Structure formats: structure tokens, C-alpha cells
PDB file of C-alpha atoms in Angstrom:
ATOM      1  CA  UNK Q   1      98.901  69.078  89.991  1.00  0.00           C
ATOM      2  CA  UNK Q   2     101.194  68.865  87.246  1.00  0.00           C
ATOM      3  CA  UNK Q   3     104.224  67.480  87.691  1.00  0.00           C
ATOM      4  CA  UNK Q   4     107.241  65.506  86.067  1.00  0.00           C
ATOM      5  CA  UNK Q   5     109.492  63.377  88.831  1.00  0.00           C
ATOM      6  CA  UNK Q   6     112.899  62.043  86.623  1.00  0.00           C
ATOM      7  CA  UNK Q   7     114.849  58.989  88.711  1.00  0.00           C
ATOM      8  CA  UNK Q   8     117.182  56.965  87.864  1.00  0.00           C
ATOM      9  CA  UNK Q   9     120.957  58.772  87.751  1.00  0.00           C
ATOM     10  CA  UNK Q  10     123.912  57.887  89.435  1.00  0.00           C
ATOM     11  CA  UNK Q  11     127.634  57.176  88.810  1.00  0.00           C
ATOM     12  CA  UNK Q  12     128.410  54.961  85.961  1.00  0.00           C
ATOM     13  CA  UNK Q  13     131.669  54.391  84.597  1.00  0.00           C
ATOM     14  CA  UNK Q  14     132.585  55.731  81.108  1.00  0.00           C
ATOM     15  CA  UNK Q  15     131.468  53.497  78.278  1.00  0.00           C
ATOM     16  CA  UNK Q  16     128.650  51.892  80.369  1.00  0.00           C
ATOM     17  CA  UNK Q  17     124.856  52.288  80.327  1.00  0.00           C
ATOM     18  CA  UNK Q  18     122.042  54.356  82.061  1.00  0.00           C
ATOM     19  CA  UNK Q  19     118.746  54.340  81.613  1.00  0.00           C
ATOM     20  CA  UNK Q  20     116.638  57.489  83.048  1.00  0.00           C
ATOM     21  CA  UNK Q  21     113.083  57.444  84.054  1.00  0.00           C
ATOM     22  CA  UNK Q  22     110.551  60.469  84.290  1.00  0.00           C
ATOM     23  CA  UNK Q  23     107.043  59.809  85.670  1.00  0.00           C
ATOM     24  CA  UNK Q  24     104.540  62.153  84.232  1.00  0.00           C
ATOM     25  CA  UNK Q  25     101.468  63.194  86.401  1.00  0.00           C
ATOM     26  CA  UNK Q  26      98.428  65.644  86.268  1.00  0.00           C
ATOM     27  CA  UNK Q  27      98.228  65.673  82.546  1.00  0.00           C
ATOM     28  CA  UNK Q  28      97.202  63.831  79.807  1.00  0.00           C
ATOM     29  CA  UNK Q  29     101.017  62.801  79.195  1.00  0.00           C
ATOM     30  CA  UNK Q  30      99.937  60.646  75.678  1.00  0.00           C
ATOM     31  CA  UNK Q  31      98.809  64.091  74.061  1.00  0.00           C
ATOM     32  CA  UNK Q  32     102.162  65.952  74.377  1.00  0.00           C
ATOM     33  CA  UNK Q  33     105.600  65.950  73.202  1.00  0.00           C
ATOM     34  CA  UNK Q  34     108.660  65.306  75.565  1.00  0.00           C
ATOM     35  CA  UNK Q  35     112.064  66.817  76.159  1.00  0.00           C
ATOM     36  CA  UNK Q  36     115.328  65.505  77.999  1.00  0.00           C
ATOM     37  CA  UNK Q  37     117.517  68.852  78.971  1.00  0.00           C
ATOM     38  CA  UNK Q  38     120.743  68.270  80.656  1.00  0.00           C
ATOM     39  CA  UNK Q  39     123.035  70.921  82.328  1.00  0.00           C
ATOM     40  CA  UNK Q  40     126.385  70.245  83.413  1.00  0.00           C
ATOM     41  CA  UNK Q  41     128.050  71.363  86.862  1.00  0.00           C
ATOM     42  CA  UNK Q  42     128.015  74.949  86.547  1.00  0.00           C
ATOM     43  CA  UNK Q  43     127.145  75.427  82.859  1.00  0.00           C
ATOM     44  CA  UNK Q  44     124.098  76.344  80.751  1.00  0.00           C
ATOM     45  CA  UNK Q  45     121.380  74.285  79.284  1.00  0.00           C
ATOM     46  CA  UNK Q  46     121.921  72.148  76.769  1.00  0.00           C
ATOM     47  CA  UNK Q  47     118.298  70.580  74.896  1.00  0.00           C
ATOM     48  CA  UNK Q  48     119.129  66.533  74.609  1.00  0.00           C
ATOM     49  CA  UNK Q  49     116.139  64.881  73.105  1.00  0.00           C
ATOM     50  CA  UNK Q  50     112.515  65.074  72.195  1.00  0.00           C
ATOM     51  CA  UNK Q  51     109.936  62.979  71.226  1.00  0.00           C
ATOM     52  CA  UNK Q  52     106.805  63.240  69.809  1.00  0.00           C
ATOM     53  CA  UNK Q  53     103.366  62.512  71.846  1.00  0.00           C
ATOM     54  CA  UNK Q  54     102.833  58.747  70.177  1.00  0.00           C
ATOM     55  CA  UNK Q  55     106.648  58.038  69.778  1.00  0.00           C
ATOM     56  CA  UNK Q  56     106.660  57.825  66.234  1.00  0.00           C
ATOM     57  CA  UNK Q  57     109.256  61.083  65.704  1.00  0.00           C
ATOM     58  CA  UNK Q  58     112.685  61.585  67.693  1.00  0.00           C
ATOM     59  CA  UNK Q  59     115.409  64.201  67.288  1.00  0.00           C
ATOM     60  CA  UNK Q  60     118.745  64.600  69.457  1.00  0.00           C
ATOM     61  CA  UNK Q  61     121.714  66.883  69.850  1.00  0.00           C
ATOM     62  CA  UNK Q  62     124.664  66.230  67.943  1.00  0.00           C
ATOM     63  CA  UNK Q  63     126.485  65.192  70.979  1.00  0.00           C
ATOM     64  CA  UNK Q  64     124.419  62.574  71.860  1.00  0.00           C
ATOM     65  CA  UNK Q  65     123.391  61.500  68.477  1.00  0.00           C
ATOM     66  CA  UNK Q  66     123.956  57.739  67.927  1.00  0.00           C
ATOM     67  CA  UNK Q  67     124.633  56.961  71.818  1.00  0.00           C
ATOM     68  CA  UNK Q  68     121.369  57.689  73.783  1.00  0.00           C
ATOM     69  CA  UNK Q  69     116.987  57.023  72.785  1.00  0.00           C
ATOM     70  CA  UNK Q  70     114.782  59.035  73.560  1.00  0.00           C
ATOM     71  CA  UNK Q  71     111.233  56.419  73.943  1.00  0.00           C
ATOM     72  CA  UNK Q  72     107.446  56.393  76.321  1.00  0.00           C
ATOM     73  CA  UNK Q  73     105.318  54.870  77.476  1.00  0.00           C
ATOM     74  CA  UNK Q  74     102.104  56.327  77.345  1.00  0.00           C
ATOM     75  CA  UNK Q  75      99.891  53.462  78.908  1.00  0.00           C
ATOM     76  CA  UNK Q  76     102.511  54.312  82.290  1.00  0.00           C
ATOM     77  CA  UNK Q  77     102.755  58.018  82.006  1.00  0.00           C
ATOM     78  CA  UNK Q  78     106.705  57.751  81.648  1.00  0.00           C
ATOM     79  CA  UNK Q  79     109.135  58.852  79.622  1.00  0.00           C
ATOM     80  CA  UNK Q  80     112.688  57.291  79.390  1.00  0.00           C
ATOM     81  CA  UNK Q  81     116.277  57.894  78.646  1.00  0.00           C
ATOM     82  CA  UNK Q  82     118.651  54.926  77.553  1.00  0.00           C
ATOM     83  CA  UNK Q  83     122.262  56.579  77.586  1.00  0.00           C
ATOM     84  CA  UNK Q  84     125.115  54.110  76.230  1.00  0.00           C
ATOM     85  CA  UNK Q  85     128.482  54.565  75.755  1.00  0.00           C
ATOM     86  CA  UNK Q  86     128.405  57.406  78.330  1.00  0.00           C
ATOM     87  CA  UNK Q  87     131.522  59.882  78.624  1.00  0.00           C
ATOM     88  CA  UNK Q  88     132.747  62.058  81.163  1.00  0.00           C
ATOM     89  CA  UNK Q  89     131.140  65.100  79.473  1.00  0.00           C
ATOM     90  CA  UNK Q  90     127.623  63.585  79.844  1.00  0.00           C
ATOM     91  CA  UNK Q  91     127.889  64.440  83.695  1.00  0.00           C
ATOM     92  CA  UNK Q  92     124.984  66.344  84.243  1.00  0.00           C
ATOM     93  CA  UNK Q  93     121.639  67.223  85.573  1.00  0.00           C
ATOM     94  CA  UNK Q  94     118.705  65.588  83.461  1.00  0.00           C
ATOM     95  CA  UNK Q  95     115.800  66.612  83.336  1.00  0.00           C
ATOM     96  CA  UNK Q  96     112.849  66.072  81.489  1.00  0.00           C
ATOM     97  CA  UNK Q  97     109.960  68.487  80.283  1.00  0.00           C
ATOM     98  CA  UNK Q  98     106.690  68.382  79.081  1.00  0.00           C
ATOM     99  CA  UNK Q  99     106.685  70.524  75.354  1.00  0.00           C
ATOM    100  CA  UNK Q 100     104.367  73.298  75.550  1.00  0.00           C
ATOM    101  CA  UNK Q 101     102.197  72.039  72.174  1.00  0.00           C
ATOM    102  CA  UNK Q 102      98.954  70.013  72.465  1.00  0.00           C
ATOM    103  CA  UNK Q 103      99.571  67.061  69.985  1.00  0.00           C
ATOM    104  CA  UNK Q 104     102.104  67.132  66.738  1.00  0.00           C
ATOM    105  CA  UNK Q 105     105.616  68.661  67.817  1.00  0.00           C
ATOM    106  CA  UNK Q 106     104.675  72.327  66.407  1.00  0.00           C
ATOM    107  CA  UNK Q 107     106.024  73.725  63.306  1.00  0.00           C
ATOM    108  CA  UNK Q 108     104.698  76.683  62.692  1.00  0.00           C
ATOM    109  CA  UNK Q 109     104.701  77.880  66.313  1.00  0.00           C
ATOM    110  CA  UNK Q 110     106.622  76.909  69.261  1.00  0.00           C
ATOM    111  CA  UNK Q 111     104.914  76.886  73.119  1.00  0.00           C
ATOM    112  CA  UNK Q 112     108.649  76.582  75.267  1.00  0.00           C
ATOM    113  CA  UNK Q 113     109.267  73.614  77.713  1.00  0.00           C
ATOM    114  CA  UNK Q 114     106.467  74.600  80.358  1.00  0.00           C
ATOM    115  CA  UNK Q 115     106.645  72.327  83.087  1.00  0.00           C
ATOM    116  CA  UNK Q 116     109.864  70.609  84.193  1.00  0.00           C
ATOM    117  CA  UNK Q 117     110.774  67.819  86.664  1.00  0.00           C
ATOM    118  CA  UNK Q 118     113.822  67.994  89.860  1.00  0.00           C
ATOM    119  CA  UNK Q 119     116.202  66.646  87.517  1.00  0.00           C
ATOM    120  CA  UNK Q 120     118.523  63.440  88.481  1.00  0.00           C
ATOM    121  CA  UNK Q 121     121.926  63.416  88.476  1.00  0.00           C
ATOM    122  CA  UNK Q 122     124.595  61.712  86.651  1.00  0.00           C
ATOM    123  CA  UNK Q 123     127.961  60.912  87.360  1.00  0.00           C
ATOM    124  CA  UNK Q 124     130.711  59.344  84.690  1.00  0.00           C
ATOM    125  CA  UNK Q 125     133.579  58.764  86.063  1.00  0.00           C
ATOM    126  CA  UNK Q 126     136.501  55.887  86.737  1.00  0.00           C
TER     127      UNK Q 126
ATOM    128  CA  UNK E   1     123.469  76.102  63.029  1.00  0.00           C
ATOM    129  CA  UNK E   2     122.313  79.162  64.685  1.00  0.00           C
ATOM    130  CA  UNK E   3     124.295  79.954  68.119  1.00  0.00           C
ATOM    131  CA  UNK E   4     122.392  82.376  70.341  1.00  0.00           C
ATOM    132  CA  UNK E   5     124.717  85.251  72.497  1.00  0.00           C
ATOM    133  CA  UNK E   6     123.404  86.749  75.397  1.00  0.00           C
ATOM    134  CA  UNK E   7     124.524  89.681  76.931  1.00  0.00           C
ATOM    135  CA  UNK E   8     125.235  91.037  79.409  1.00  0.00           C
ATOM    136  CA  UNK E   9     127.281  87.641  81.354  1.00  0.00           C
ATOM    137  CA  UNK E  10     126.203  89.288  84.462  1.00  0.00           C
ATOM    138  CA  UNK E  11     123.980  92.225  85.200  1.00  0.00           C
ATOM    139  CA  UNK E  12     124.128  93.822  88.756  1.00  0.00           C
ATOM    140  CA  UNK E  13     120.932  95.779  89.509  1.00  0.00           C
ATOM    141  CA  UNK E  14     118.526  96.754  92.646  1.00  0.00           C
ATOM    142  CA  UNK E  15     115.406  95.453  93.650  1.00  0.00           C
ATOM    143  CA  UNK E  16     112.636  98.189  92.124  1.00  0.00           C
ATOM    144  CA  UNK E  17     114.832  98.748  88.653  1.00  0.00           C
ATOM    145  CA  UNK E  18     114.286  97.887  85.478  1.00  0.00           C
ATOM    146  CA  UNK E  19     116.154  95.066  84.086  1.00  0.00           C
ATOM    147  CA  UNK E  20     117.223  94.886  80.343  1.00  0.00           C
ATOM    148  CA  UNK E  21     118.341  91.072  78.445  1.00  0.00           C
ATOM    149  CA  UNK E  22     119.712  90.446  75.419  1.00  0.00           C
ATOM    150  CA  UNK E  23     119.464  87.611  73.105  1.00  0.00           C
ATOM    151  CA  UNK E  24     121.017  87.838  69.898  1.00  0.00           C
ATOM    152  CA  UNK E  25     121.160  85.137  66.700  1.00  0.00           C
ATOM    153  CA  UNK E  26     123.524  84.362  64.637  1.00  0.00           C
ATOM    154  CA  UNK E  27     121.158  84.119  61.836  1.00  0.00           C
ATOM    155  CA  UNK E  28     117.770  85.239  61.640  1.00  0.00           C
ATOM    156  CA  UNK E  29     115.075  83.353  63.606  1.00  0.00           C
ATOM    157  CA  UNK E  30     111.164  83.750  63.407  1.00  0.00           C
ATOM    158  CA  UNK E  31     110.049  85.277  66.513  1.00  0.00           C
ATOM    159  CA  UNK E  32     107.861  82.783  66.442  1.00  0.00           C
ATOM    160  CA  UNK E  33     110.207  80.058  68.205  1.00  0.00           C
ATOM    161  CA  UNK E  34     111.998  82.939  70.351  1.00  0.00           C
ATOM    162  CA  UNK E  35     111.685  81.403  74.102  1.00  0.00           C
ATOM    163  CA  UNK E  36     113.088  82.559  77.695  1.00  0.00           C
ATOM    164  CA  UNK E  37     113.181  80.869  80.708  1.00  0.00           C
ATOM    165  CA  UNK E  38     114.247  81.802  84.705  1.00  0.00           C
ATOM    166  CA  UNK E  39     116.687  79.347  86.928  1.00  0.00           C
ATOM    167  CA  UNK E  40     116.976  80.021  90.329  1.00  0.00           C
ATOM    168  CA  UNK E  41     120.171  77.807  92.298  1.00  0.00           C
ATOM    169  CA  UNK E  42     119.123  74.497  93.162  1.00  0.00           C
ATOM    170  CA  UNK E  43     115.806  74.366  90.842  1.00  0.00           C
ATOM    171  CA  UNK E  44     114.776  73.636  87.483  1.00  0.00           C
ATOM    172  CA  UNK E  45     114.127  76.090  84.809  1.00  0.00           C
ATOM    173  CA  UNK E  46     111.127  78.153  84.200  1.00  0.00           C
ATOM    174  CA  UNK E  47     109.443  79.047  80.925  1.00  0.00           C
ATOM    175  CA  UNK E  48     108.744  82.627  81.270  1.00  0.00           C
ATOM    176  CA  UNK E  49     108.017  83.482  77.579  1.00  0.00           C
ATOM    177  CA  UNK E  50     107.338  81.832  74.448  1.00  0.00           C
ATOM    178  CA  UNK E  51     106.814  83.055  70.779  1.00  0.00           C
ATOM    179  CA  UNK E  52     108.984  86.126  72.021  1.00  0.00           C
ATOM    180  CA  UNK E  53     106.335  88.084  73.640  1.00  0.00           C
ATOM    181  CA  UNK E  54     103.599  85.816  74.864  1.00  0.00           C
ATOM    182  CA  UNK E  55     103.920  85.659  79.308  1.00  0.00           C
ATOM    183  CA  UNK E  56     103.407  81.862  80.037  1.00  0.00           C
ATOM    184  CA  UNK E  57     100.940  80.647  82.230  1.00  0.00           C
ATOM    185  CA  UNK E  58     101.138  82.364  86.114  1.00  0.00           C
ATOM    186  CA  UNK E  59     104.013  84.824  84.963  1.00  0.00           C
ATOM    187  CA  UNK E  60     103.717  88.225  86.526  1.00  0.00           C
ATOM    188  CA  UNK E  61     103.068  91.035  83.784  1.00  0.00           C
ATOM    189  CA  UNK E  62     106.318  92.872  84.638  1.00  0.00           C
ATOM    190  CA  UNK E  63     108.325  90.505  82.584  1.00  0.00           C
ATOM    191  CA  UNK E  64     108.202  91.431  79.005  1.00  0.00           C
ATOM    192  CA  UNK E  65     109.674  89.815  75.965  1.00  0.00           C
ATOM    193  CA  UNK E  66     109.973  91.793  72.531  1.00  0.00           C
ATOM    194  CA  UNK E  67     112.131  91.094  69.132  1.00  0.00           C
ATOM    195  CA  UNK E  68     112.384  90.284  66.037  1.00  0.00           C
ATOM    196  CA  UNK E  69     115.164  88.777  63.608  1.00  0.00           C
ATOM    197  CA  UNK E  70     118.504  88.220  65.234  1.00  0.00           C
ATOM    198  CA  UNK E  71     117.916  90.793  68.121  1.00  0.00           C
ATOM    199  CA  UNK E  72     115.877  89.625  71.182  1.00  0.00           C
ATOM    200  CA  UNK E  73     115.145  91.504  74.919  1.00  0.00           C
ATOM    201  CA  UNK E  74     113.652  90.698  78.064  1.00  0.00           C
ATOM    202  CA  UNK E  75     112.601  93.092  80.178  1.00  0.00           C
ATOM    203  CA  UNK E  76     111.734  93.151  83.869  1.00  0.00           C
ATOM    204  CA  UNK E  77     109.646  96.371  84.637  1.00  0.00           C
ATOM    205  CA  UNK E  78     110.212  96.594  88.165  1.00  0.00           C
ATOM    206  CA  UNK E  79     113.310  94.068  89.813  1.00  0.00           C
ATOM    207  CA  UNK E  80     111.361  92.035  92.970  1.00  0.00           C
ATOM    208  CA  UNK E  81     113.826  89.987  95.388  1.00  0.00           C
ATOM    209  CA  UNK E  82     112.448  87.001  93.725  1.00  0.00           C
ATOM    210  CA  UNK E  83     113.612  87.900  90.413  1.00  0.00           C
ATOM    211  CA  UNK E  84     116.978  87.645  90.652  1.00  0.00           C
ATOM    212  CA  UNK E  85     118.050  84.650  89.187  1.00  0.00           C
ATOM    213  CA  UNK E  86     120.367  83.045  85.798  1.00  0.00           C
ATOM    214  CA  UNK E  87     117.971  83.516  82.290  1.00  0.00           C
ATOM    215  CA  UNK E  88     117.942  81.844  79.172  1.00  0.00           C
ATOM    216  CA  UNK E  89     116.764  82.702  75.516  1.00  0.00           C
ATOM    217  CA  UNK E  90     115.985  79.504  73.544  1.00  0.00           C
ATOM    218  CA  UNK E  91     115.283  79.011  69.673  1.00  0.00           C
ATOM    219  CA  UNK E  92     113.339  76.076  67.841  1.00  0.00           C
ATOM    220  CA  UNK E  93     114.783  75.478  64.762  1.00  0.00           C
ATOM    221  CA  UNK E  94     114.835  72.651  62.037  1.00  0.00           C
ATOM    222  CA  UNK E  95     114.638  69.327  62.063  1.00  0.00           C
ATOM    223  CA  UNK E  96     113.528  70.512  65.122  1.00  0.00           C
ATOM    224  CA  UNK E  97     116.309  71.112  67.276  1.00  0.00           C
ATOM    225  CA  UNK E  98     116.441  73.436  69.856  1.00  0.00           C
ATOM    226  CA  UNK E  99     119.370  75.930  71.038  1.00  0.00           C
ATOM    227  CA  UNK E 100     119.587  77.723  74.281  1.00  0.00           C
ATOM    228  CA  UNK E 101     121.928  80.918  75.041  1.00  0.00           C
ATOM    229  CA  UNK E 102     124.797  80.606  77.629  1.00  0.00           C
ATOM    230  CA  UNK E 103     122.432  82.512  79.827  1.00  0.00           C
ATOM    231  CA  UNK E 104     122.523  86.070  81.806  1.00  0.00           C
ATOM    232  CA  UNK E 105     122.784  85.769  85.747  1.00  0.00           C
ATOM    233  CA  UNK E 106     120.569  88.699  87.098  1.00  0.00           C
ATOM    234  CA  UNK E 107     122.762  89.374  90.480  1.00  0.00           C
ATOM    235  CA  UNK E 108     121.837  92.296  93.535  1.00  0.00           C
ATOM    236  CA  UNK E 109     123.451  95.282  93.462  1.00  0.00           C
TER     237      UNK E 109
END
């Protein structure tokens, strides 16, 4: 079946350096864009990253912008999160999803996020 | 940047009623890129509608998105126990980016 598995959190002190993993199964993960979402203890969701299905386009949120990269792997099936210079206010749930568009990040249209790993968690703190 | 307001914060209803969310843009946004999504405590989120109207895959027909400009609604015919939950409108916009609302928490009555 389909299905996204994200590892790799933990507790990390601020100004250090994470790097998240999601292993994508069940698809054909090289034909489809990918999203990082985070959500912080007991907050909403707040859209981190995406990348296009070959790599060759990335976009992040402003507060991330310039600290974490979004990249894949498409001959491994996994998508990856390299967080530097991580802050308290980057404690959070990650997870990664699989965009809802077959091929090009859509334009004209937009499908949603429709499958989603567990999430992995991530600690910043002293 | 447009900032998406949902309301209500909480809405307290019983299983068999009809449950009415509200999504609303600062700015204009094509329906188009108008998606909502279901979180239950403990799990990831769900993608319950995209283009503001179309059910995703496996989504029961008694969820119901509609809209158009700044003001957006999901509905939920008839409330099951397994409904109740914390939703989320979200918006694709340019370069892309995309926004979500500070979500609705669907609570029994």
C-alpha cells in the first residue's frame, strides 16, 4: 500500500543540525512532488517545503527560508530534510507528504497533500 | 500574503447533525487551490477535499466542500462518531506556497 514512513528527529540543541528522512513506498515516488509539514505542540499546520518530482524546483516558508533543503532521492524512494541552524520554534512534528499532482508541481490546479507519513519528532532545546 | 480565518475555533455538535466550516481569505483565491483536510489526536492529517468541492479518494459523500472567492464551507451532512476531529482549509498560492487556516476542532456535544 501506499505509504510514507519519516525518521530521523530527536533533540538537538539550538544552532545545530538535523537531517530528516522519509521513505516513500507503494508509488512511483520519482513521478510526484513532495511536501515537509510541521506542526508544533499544540498548534496548527504550518506547510515547510516542497519539491518538485526530479528535484530541479524548491520553495520554503519564510521561516525556514535560508536554514533548511528540501532534496530526493528518487533511485531510493526517499525524501530528505537538512535543518541547520535550528531554533527553539522549529520544535515540531514533521511530516512529509506525497503532493496530490502526477508530474510538474500544478499550476493551474491543485490536488491537496493526499497521503501523509507518522511524522517524527523534533526537539530544540539546551 | 493571503492569511486564511476559520471559524468557528470550536464547534460543539451531536453525532447525526449537520456540521457547518468556515474558511475565509484575506484576499481572493481561485477555488481552484481551495483544500481541507481532517486530524484526529495522535495522527496525521487527512486530505478530505481538494479544488474546493472535489471528495478525495475513499472520502464518504457526506462531507461536502463549496466556495468561491474569499468565502469557503465544509459541510458534514450527517455528524458520525468518527467525524469528530480538528479541520483545516489550505490555499496554494504563488511561487507556490501554501497556507493553512488555524483550524476548527469539531468537539461532541
Amino acid at each position: 500500500q501506499v505509504q510514507l514512513v519519516e525518521s530521523g528527529g530527536g533533540v538537538v540543541q539550538p544552532g545545530r543540525s538535523l537531517r530528516l528522512s522519509c521513505a516513500a513506498s507503494g508509488f512511483t515516488f520519482s513521478s510526484y512532488g513532495m511536501h515537509w509539514v510541521r506542526q508544533a505542540p499544540g498548534k496548527g499546520l504550518e506547510w515547510v517545503a516542497v519539491i518538485s518530482y526530479d528535484g530541479s524546483n524548491k520553495y520554503y516558508g519564510d521561516s525556514v527560508k535560508g536554514r533548511f533543503t528540501i532534496s530526493r532521492d528518487n533511485s531510493k524512494n526517499t525524501l530528505y530534510l537538512q535543518m541547520n541552524s535550528l531554533r527553539a520554534e522549529d520544535t515540531a512534528v514533521y511530516y512529509c507528504a506525497k503532493d496530490g499532482h502526477y508530474g510538474p508541481l500544478a499550476v493551474l490546479y491543485y490536488y491537496g497533500m493526499d497521503v501523509w507519513g507518522q511524522g517524527t519528532t523534533v526537539t530544540v532545546s539546551s | 500574503e493571503i492569511v486564511l480565518t476559520q471559524s468557528p475555533g470550536t464547534l460543539s455538535l451531536s453525532p447525526g447533525e449537520r456540521a457547518t466550516l468556515s474558511c475565509r481569505a484575506s484576499q481572493s483565491v481561485s477555488s481552484s487551490y481551495l483544500a481541507w483536510y481532517q486530524q484526529k489526536p495522535g495522527q496525521a492529517p487527512r486530505l478530505l477535499i481538494y479544488g474546493a468541492s472535489s471528495r478525495a479518494t475513499g472520502i464518504p459523500d457526506r462531507f461536502s466542500g463549496s466556495g468561491s472567492g474569499t468565502d469557503f464551507t465544509l459541510t458534514i451532512s450527517r455528524l458520525e462518531p468518527e467525524d469528530f476531529a480538528v479541520f483545516y482549509c489550505q490555499q496554494y498560492g504563488s511561487p507556490p506556497k501554501y497556507t493553512f487556516g488555524q483550524g476548527t476542532k469539531l468537539e461532541i456535544k
